[in-house]
mmCIF file of C-alpha atoms in Angstrom:
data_model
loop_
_atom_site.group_PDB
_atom_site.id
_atom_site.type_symbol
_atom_site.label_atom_id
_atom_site.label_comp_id
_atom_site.label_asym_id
_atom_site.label_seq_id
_atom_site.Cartn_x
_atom_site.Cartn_y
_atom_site.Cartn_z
ATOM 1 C CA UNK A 1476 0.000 0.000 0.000
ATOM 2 C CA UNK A 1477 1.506 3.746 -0.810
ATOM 3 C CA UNK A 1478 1.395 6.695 1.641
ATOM 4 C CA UNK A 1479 -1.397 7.951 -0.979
ATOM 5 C CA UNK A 1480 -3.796 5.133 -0.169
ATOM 6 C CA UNK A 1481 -2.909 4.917 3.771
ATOM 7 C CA UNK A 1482 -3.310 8.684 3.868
ATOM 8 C CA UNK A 1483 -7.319 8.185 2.771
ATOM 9 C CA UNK A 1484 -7.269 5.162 4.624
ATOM 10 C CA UNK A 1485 -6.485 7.318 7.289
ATOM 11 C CA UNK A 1486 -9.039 10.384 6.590
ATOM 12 C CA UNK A 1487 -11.962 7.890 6.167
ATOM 13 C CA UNK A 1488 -11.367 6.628 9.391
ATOM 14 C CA UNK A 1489 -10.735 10.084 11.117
ATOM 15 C CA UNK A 1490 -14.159 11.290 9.427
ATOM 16 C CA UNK A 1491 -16.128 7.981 10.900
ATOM 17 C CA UNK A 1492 -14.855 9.185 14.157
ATOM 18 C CA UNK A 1493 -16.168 12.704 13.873
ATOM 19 C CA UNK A 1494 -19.419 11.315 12.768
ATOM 20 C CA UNK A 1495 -19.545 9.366 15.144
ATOM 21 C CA UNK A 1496 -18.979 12.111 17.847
ATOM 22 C CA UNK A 1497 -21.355 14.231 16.204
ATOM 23 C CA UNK A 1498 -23.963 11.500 16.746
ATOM 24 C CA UNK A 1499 -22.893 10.553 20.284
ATOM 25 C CA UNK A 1500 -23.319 14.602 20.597
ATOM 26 C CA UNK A 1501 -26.766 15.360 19.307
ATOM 27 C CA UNK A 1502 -27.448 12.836 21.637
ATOM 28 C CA UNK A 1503 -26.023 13.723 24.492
ATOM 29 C CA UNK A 1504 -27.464 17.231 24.165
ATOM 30 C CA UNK A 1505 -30.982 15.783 23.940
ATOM 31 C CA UNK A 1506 -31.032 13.574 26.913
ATOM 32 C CA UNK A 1507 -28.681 16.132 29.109
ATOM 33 C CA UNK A 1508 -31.064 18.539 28.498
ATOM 34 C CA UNK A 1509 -32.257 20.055 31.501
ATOM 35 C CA UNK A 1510 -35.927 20.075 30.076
ATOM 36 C CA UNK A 1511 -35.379 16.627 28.925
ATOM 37 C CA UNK A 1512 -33.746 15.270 31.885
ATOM 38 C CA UNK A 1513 -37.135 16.396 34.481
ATOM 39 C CA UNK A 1514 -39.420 15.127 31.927
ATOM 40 C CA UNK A 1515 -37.830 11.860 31.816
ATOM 41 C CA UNK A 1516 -37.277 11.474 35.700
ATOM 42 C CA UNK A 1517 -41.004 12.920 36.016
ATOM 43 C CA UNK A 1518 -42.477 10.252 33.197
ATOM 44 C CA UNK A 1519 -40.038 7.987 35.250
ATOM 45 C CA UNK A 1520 -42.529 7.741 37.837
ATOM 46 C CA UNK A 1521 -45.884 6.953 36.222
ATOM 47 C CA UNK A 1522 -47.260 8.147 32.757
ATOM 48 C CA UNK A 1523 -48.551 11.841 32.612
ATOM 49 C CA UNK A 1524 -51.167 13.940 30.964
ATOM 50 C CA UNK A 1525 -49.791 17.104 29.606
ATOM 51 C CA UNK A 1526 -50.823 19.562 32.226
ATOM 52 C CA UNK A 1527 -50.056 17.293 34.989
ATOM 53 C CA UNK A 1528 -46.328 16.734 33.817
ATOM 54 C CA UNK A 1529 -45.929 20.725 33.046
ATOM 55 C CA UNK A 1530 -47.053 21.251 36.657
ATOM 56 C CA UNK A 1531 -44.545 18.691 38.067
ATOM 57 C CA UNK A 1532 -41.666 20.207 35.582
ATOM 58 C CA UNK A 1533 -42.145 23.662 37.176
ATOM 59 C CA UNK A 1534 -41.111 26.240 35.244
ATOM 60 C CA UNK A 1535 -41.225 25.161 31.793
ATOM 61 C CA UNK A 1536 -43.687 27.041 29.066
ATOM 62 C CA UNK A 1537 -45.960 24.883 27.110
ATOM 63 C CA UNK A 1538 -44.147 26.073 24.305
ATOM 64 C CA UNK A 1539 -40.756 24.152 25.717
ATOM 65 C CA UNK A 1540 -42.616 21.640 26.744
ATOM 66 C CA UNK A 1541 -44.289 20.736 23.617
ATOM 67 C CA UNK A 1542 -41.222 21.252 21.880
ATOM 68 C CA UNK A 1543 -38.724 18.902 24.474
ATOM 69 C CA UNK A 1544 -41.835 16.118 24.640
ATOM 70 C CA UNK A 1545 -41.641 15.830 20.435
ATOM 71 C CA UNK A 1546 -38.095 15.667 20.670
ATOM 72 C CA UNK A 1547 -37.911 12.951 22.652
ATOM 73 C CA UNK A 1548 -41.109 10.932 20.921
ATOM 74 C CA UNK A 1549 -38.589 11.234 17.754
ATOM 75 C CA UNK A 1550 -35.882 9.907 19.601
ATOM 76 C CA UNK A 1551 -38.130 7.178 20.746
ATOM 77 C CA UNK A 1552 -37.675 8.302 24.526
ATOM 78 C CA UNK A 1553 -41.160 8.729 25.392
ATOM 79 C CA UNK A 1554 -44.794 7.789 23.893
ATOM 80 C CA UNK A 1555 -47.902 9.905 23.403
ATOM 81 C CA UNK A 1556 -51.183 8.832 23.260
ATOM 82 C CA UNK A 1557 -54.247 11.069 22.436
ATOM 83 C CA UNK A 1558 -57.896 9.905 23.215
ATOM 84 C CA UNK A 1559 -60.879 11.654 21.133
ATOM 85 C CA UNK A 1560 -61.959 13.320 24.043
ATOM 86 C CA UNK A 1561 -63.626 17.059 24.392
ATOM 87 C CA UNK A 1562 -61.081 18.293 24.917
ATOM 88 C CA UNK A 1563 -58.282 16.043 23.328
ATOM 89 C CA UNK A 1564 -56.935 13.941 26.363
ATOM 90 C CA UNK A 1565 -53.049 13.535 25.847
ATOM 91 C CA UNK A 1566 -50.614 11.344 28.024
ATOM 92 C CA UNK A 1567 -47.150 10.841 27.673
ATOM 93 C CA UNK A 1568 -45.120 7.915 29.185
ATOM 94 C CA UNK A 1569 -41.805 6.513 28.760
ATOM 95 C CA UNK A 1570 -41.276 3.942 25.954
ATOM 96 C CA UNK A 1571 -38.638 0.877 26.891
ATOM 97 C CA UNK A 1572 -35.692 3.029 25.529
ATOM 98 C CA UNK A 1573 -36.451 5.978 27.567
ATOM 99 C CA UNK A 1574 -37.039 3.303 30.955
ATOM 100 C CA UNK A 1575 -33.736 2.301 29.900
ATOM 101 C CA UNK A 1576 -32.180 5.990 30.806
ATOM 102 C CA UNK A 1577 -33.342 6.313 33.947
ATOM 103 C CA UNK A 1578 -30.743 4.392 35.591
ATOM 104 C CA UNK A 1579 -27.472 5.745 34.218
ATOM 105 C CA UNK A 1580 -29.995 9.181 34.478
ATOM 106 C CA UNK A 1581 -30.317 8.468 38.673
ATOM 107 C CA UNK A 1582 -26.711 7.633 38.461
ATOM 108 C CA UNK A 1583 -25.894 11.001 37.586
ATOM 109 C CA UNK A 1584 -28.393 12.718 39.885
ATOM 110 C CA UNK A 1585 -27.098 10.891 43.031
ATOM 111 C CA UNK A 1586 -23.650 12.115 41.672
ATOM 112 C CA UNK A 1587 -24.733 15.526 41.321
ATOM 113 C CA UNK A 1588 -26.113 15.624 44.682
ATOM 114 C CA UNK A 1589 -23.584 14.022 46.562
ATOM 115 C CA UNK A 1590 -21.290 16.437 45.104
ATOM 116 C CA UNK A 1591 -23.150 19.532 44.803
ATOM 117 C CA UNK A 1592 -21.422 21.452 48.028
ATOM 118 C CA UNK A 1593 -18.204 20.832 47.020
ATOM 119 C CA UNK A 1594 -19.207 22.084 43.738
ATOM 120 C CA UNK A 1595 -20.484 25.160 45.515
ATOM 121 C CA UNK A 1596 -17.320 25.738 47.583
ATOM 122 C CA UNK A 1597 -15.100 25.723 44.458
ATOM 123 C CA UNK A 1598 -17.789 27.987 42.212
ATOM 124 C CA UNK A 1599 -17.024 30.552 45.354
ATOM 125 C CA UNK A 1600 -13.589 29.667 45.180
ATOM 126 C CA UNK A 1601 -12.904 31.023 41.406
ATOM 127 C CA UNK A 1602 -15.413 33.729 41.729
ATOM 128 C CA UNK A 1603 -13.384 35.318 44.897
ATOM 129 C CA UNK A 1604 -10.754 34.814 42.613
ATOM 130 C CA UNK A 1605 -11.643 35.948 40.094
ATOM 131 C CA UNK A 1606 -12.957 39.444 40.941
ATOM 132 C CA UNK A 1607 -13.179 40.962 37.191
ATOM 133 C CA UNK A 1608 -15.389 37.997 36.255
ATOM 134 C CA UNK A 1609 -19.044 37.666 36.296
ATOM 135 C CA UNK A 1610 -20.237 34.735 38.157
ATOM 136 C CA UNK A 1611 -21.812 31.775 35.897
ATOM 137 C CA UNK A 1612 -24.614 31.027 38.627
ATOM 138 C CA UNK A 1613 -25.978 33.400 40.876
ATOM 139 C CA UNK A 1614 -26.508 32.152 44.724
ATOM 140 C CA UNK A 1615 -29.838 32.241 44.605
ATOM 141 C CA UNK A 1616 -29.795 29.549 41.466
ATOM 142 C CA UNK A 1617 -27.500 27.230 42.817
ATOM 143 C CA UNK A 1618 -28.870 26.526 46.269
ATOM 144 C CA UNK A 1619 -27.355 23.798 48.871
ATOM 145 C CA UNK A 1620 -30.976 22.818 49.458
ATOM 146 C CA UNK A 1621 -34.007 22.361 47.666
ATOM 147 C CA UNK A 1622 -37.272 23.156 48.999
ATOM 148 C CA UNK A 1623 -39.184 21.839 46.091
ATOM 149 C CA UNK A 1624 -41.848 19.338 46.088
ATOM 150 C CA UNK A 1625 -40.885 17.716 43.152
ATOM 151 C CA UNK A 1626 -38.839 14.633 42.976
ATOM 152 C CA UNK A 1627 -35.610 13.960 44.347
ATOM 153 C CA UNK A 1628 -34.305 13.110 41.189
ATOM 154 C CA UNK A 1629 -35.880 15.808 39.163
ATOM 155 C CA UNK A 1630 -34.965 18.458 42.544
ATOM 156 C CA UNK A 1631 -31.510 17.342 41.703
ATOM 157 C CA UNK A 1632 -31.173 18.495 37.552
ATOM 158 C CA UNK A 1633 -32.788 21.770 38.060
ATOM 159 C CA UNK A 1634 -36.512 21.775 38.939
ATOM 160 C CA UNK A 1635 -37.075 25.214 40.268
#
């Protein structure tokens, strides 16, 4: 083989790797979501008509809401069902993919709030040390404790 045929040996295999991380990407970015992440802790629990899970997602606009829940029916996260009702009765639940997140997704949440003061301390850490700069988070967004009725899990990845 001549370094002309290695060399696009070489760049097909370096472009199936960047596909591939553009992939894993779009993916991660929909299920990392923090939209995404509450619906599919919430939906975790039992299935949910629409108002019902926009009232445990507190918060979120019906707009976002609509918009995350289609996202992840395309991604074959969650299920919708509609009966003929007056009005239209709509429920959303989790399909066997989207059951299948919620324990790497719990993984992470027990993570987060195991290590969420330490996280804290350092975020006041760089920010006293960093007089000039803005602070990412103010205090009041990145409390120690929750006083939310929602979840633990869905407390955890941002329900406010």
């Amino acid at each position: 083989m001549n370094n002309q045929e290695k060399d696009g040996l070489q760049a097909g295999r370096q472009l199936t790797i960047l596909e591939d991380c553009t992939v894993t990407r779009q993916i991660l970015d929909r299920v990392g979501d923090k939209w995404s992440m509450l619906i599919i802790v919430n939906l975790g629990a039992q299935s949910l008509r629409f108002k019902e899970l926009q009232r445990r997602s507190g918060g979120i606009s019906q707009r976002m809401l609509t918009q995350t829940l289609r996202h992840l029916e395309r991604d074959g996260l969650v299920w919708r069902k509609a009966t003929p009702t007056v009005p239209l009765t709509v429920e959303y639940g989790l399909t066997s993919l989207g059951e299948s997140l919620l324990g790497p997704l719990t993984l992470l949440v027990e993570w987060v709030r195991g290590n969420r003061g330490e996280i804290a301390k350092a975020r006041i850490s760089y920010d006293g040390g960093h007089g000039d700069a803005e602070p990412a988070d103010s205090p009041e967004k990145f409390s120690l404790e929750s006083e939310t009725e929602a979840p633990q899990a869905a407390e955890a990845i941002g329900a406010e």
